[in-house]
PDB file of C-alpha atoms in Angstrom:
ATOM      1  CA  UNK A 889      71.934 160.567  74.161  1.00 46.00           C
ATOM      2  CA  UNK A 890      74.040 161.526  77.193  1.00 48.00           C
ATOM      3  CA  UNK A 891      76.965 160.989  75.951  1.00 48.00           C
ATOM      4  CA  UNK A 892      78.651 164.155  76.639  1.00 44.00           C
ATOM      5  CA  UNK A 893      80.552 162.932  79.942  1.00 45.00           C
ATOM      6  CA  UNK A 894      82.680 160.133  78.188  1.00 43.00           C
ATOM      7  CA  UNK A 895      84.189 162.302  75.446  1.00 41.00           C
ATOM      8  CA  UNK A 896      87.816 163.433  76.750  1.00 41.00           C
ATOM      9  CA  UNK A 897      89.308 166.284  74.972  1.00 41.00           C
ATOM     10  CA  UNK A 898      92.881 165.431  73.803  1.00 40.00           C
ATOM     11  CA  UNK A 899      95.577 167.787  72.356  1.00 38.00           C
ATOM     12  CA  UNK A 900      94.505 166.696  68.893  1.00 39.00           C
ATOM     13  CA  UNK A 901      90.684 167.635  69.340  1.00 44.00           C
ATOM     14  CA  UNK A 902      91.550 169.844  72.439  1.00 52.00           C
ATOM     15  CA  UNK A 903      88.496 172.924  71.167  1.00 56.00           C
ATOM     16  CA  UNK A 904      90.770 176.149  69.765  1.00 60.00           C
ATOM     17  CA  UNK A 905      90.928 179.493  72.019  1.00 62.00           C
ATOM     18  CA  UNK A 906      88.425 180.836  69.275  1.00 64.00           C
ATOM     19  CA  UNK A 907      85.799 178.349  69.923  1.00 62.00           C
ATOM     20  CA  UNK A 908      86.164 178.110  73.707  1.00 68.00           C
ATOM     21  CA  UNK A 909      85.921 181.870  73.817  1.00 67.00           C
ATOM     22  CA  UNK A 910      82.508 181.394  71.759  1.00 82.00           C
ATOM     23  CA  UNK A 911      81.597 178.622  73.878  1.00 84.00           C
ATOM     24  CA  UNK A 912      82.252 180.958  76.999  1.00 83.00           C
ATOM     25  CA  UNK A 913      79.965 183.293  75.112  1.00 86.00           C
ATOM     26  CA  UNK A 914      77.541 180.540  74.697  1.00 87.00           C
ATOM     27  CA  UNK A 915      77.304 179.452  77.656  1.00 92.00           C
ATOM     28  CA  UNK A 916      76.703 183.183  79.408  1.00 92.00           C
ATOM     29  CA  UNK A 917      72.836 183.108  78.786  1.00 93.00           C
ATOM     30  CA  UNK A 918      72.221 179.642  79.794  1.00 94.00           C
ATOM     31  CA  UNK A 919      74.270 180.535  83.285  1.00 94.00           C
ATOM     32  CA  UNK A 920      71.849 183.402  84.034  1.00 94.00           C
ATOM     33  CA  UNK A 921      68.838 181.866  83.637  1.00 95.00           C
ATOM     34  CA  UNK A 922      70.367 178.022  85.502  1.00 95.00           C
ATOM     35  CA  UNK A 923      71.038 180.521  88.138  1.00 94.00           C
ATOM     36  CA  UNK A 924      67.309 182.228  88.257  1.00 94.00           C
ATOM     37  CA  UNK A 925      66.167 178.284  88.338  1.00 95.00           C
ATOM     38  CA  UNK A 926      68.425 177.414  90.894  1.00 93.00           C
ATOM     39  CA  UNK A 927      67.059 180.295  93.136  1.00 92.00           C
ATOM     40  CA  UNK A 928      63.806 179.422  92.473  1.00 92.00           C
ATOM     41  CA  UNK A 929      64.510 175.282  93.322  1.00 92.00           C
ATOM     42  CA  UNK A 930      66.093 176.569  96.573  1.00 91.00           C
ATOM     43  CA  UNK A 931      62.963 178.395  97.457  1.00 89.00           C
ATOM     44  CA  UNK A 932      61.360 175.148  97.575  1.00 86.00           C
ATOM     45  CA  UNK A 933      63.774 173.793 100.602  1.00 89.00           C
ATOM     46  CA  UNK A 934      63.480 177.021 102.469  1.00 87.00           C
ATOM     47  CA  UNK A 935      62.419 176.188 106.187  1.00 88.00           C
ATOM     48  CA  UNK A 936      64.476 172.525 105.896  1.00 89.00           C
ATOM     49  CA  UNK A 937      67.666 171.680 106.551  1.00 89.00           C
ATOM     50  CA  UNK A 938      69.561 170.693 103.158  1.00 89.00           C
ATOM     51  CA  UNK A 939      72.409 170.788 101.422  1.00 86.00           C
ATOM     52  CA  UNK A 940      72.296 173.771  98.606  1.00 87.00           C
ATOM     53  CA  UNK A 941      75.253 171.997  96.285  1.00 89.00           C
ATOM     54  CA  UNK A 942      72.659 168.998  95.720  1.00 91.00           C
ATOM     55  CA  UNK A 943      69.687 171.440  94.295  1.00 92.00           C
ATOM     56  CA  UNK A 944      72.683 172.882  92.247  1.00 92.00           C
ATOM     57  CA  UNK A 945      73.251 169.390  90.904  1.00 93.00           C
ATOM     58  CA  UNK A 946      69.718 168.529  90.002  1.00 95.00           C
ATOM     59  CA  UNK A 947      69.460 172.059  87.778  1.00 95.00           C
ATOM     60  CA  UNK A 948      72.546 170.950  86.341  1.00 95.00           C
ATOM     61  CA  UNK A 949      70.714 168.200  85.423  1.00 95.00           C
ATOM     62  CA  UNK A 950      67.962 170.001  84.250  1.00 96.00           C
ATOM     63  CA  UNK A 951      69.603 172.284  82.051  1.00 96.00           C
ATOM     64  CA  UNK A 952      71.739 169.927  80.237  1.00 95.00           C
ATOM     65  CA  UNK A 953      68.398 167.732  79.513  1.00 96.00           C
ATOM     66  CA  UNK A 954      66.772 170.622  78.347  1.00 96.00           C
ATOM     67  CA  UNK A 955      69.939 171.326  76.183  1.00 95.00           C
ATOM     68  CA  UNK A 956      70.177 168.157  74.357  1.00 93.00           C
ATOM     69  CA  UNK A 957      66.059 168.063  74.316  1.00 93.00           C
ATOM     70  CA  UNK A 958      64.962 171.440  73.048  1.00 91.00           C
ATOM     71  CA  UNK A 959      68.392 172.744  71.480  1.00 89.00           C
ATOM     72  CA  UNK A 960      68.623 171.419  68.301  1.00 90.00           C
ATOM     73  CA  UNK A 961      72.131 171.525  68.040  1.00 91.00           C
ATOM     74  CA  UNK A 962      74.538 169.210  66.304  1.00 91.00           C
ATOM     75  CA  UNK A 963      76.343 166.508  68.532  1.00 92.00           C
ATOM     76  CA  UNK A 964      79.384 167.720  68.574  1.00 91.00           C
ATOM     77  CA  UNK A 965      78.047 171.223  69.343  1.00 90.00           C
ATOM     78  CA  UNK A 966      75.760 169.935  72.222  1.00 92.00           C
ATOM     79  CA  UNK A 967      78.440 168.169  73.485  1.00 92.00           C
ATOM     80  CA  UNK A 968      81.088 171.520  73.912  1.00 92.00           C
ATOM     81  CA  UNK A 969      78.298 173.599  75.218  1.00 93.00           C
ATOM     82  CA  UNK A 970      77.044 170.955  77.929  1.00 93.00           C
ATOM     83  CA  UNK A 971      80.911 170.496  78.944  1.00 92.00           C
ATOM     84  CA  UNK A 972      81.187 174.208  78.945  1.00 92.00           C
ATOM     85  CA  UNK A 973      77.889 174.857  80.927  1.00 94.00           C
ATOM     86  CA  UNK A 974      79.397 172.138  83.608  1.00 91.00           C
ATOM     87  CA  UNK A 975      82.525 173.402  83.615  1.00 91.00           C
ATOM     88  CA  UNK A 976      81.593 176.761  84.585  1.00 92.00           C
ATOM     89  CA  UNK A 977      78.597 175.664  86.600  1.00 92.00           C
ATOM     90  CA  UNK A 978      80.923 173.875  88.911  1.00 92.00           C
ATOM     91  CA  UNK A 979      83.431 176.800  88.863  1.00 90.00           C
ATOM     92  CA  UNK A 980      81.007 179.135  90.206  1.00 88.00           C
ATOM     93  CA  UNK A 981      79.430 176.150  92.767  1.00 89.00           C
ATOM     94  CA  UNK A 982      83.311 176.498  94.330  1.00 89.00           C
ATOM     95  CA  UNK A 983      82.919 179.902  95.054  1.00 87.00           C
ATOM     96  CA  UNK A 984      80.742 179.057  97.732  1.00 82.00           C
ATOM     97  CA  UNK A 985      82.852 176.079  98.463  1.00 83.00           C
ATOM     98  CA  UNK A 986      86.284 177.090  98.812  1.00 78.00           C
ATOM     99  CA  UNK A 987      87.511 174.045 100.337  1.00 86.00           C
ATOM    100  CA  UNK A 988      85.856 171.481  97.666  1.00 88.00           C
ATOM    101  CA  UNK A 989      87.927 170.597  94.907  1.00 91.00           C
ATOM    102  CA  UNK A 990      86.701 171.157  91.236  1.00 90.00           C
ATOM    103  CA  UNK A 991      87.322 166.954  90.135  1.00 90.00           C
ATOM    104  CA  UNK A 992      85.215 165.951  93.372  1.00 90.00           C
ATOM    105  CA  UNK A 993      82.768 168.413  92.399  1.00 91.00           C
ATOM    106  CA  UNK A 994      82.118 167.438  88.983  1.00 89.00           C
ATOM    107  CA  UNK A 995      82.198 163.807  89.877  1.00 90.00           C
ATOM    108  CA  UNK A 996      79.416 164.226  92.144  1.00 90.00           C
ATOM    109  CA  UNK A 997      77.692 166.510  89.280  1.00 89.00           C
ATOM    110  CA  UNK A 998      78.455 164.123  86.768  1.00 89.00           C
ATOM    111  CA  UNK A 999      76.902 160.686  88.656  1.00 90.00           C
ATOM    112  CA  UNK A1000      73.792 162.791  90.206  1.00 90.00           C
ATOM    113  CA  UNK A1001      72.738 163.183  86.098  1.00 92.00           C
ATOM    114  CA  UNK A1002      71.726 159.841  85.595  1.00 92.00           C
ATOM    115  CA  UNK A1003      69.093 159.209  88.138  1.00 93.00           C
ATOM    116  CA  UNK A1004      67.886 163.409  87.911  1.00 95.00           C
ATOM    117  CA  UNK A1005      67.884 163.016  84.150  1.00 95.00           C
ATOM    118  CA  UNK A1006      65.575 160.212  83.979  1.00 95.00           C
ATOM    119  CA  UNK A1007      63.006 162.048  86.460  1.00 95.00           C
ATOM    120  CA  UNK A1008      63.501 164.940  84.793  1.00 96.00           C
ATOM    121  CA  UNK A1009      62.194 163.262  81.444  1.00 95.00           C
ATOM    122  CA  UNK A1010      59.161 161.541  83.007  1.00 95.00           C
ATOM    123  CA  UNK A1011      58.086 164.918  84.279  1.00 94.00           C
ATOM    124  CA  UNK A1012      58.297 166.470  81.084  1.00 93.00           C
ATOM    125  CA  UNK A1013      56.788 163.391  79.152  1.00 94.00           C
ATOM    126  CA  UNK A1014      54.448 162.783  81.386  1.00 93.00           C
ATOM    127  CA  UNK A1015      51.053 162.868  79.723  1.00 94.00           C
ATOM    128  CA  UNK A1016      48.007 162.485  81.947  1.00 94.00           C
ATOM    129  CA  UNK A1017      47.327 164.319  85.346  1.00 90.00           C
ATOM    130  CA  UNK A1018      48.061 160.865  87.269  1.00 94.00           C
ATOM    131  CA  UNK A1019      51.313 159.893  85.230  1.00 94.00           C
ATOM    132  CA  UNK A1020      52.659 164.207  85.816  1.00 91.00           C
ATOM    133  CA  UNK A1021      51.784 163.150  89.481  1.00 89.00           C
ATOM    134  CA  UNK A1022      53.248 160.173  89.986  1.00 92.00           C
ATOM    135  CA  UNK A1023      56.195 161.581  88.279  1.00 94.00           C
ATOM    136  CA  UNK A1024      56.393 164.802  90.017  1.00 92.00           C
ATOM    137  CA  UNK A1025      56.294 162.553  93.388  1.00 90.00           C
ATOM    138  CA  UNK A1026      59.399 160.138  92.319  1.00 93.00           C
ATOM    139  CA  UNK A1027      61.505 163.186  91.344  1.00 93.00           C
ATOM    140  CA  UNK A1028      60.962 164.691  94.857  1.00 91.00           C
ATOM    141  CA  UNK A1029      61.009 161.748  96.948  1.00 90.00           C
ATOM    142  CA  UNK A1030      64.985 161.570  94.818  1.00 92.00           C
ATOM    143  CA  UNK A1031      65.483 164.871  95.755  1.00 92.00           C
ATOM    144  CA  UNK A1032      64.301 164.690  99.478  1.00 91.00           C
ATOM    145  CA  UNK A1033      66.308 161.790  99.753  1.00 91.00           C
ATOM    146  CA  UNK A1034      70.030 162.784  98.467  1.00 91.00           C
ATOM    147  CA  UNK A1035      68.800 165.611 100.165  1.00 91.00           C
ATOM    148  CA  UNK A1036      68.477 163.839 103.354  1.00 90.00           C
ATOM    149  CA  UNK A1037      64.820 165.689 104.054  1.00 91.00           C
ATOM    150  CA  UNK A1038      62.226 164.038 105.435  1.00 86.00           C
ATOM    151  CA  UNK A1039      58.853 165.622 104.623  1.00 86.00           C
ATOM    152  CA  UNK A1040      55.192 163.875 104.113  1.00 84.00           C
ATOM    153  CA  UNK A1041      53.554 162.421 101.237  1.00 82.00           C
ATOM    154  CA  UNK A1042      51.426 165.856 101.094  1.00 87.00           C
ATOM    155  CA  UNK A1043      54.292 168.545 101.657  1.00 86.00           C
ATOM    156  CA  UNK A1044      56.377 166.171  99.019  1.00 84.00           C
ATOM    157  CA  UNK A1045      53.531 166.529  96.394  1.00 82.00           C
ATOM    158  CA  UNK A1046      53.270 170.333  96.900  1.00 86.00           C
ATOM    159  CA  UNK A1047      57.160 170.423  96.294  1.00 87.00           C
ATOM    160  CA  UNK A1048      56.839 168.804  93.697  1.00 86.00           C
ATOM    161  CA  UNK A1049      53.968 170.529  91.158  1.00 86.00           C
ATOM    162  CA  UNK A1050      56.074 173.198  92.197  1.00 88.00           C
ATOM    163  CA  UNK A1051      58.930 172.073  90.750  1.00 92.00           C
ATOM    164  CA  UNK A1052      57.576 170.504  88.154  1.00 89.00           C
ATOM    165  CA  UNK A1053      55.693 173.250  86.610  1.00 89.00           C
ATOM    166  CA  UNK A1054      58.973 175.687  87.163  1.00 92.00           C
ATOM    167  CA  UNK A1055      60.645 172.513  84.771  1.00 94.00           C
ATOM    168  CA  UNK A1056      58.467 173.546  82.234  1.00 91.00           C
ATOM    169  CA  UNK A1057      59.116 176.776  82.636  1.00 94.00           C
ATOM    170  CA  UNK A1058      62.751 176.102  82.659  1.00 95.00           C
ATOM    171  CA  UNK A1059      62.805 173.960  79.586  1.00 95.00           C
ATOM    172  CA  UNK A1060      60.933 176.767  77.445  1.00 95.00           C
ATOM    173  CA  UNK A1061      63.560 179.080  78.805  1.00 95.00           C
ATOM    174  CA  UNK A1062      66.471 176.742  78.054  1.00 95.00           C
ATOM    175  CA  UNK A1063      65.707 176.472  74.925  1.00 94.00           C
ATOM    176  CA  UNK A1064      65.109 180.059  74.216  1.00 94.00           C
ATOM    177  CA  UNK A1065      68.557 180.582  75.542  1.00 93.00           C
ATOM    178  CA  UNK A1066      70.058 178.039  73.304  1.00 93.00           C
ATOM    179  CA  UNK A1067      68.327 179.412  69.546  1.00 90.00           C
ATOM    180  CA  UNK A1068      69.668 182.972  70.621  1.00 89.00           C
ATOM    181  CA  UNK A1069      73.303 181.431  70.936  1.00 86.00           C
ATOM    182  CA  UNK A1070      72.846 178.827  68.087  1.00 83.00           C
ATOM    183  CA  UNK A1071      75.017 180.679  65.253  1.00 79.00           C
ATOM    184  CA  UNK A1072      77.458 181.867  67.876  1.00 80.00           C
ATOM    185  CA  UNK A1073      79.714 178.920  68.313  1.00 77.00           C
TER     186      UNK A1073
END
């Protein structure tokens, strides 16, 4: 299912200037909304001392779940607009980084979508109060952690129905984003 990191584009399937340009196009929407998200996410570490990059990661995360979840797009379509989305998520993360390179930064991107992924899914599958709790808790005690934050049990579980009901959200506008684009590319 996450397959999308392996593929390497070679001369021979390298995507044509048309395509990437309606990829780019593609893409747009998504960007404005991972960006909302992201500002939203961030809101939830104001007051503590974190690194912003690693919220930027997990709504990478998030949005690329959320495209091969809700998107109902071919492989090989899901594929080149999760690479896109990436590749222009981490572009504009090194605007605010000018001294990170882009390979470092997708590398760290690209391993920190395992582990977010997962938690991600068992938030979003989660189907009692206790299991949307207990999931809601592992995704934040994750995040607080890469985010080296230390916070109670109690602020931790406020965090996180916070965050978990903005993934909702998010996934509902994700794939909004994605049927509006669907024909484009």
């Amino acid at each position: 299912m996450f397959g999308f990191f392996k593929k390497k584009l070679t001369p021979k399937s390298a995507a044509s200037p048309s395509l990437e340009m309606d990829l780019r196009s593609a893409v747009a929407p998504l960007l404005n909304i991972y960006e909302s998200f992201s500002s939203d996410i961030t809101e939830s570490y104001s007051g503590l001392d974190h690194n912003p990059a690693e919220l930027r990661f997990f709504t990478m995360a998030a949005t690329s779940v959320f495209i091969q979840s809700y998107g109902e797009l071919t492989q090989e379509k899901m594929q080149a607009l999760v690479g896109m989305f990436y590749e222009q998520s981490v572009a504009n993360m090194l605007l605010y980084m000018p001294r990170a390179e882009f390979s470092l930064v997708h590398t760290v991107a690209t391993q920190r979508f395992g582990p977010y992924a997962s938690l991600i899914v068992d938030v979003i599958n989660a189907q009692t109060g206790e299991a949307l709790q207990d999931a809601n808790l592992s995704l934040l005690t994750v995040l607080d952690e890469n985010l080296k934050v230390g916070r109670g049990a109690f602020e931790r579980s406020v965090a996180g129905l916070t965050i978990g009901s903005g993934l909702v959200d998010y996934a509902v506008q994700v794939k909004d984003a994605v049927g509006s684009v669907r024909g484009t590319f």
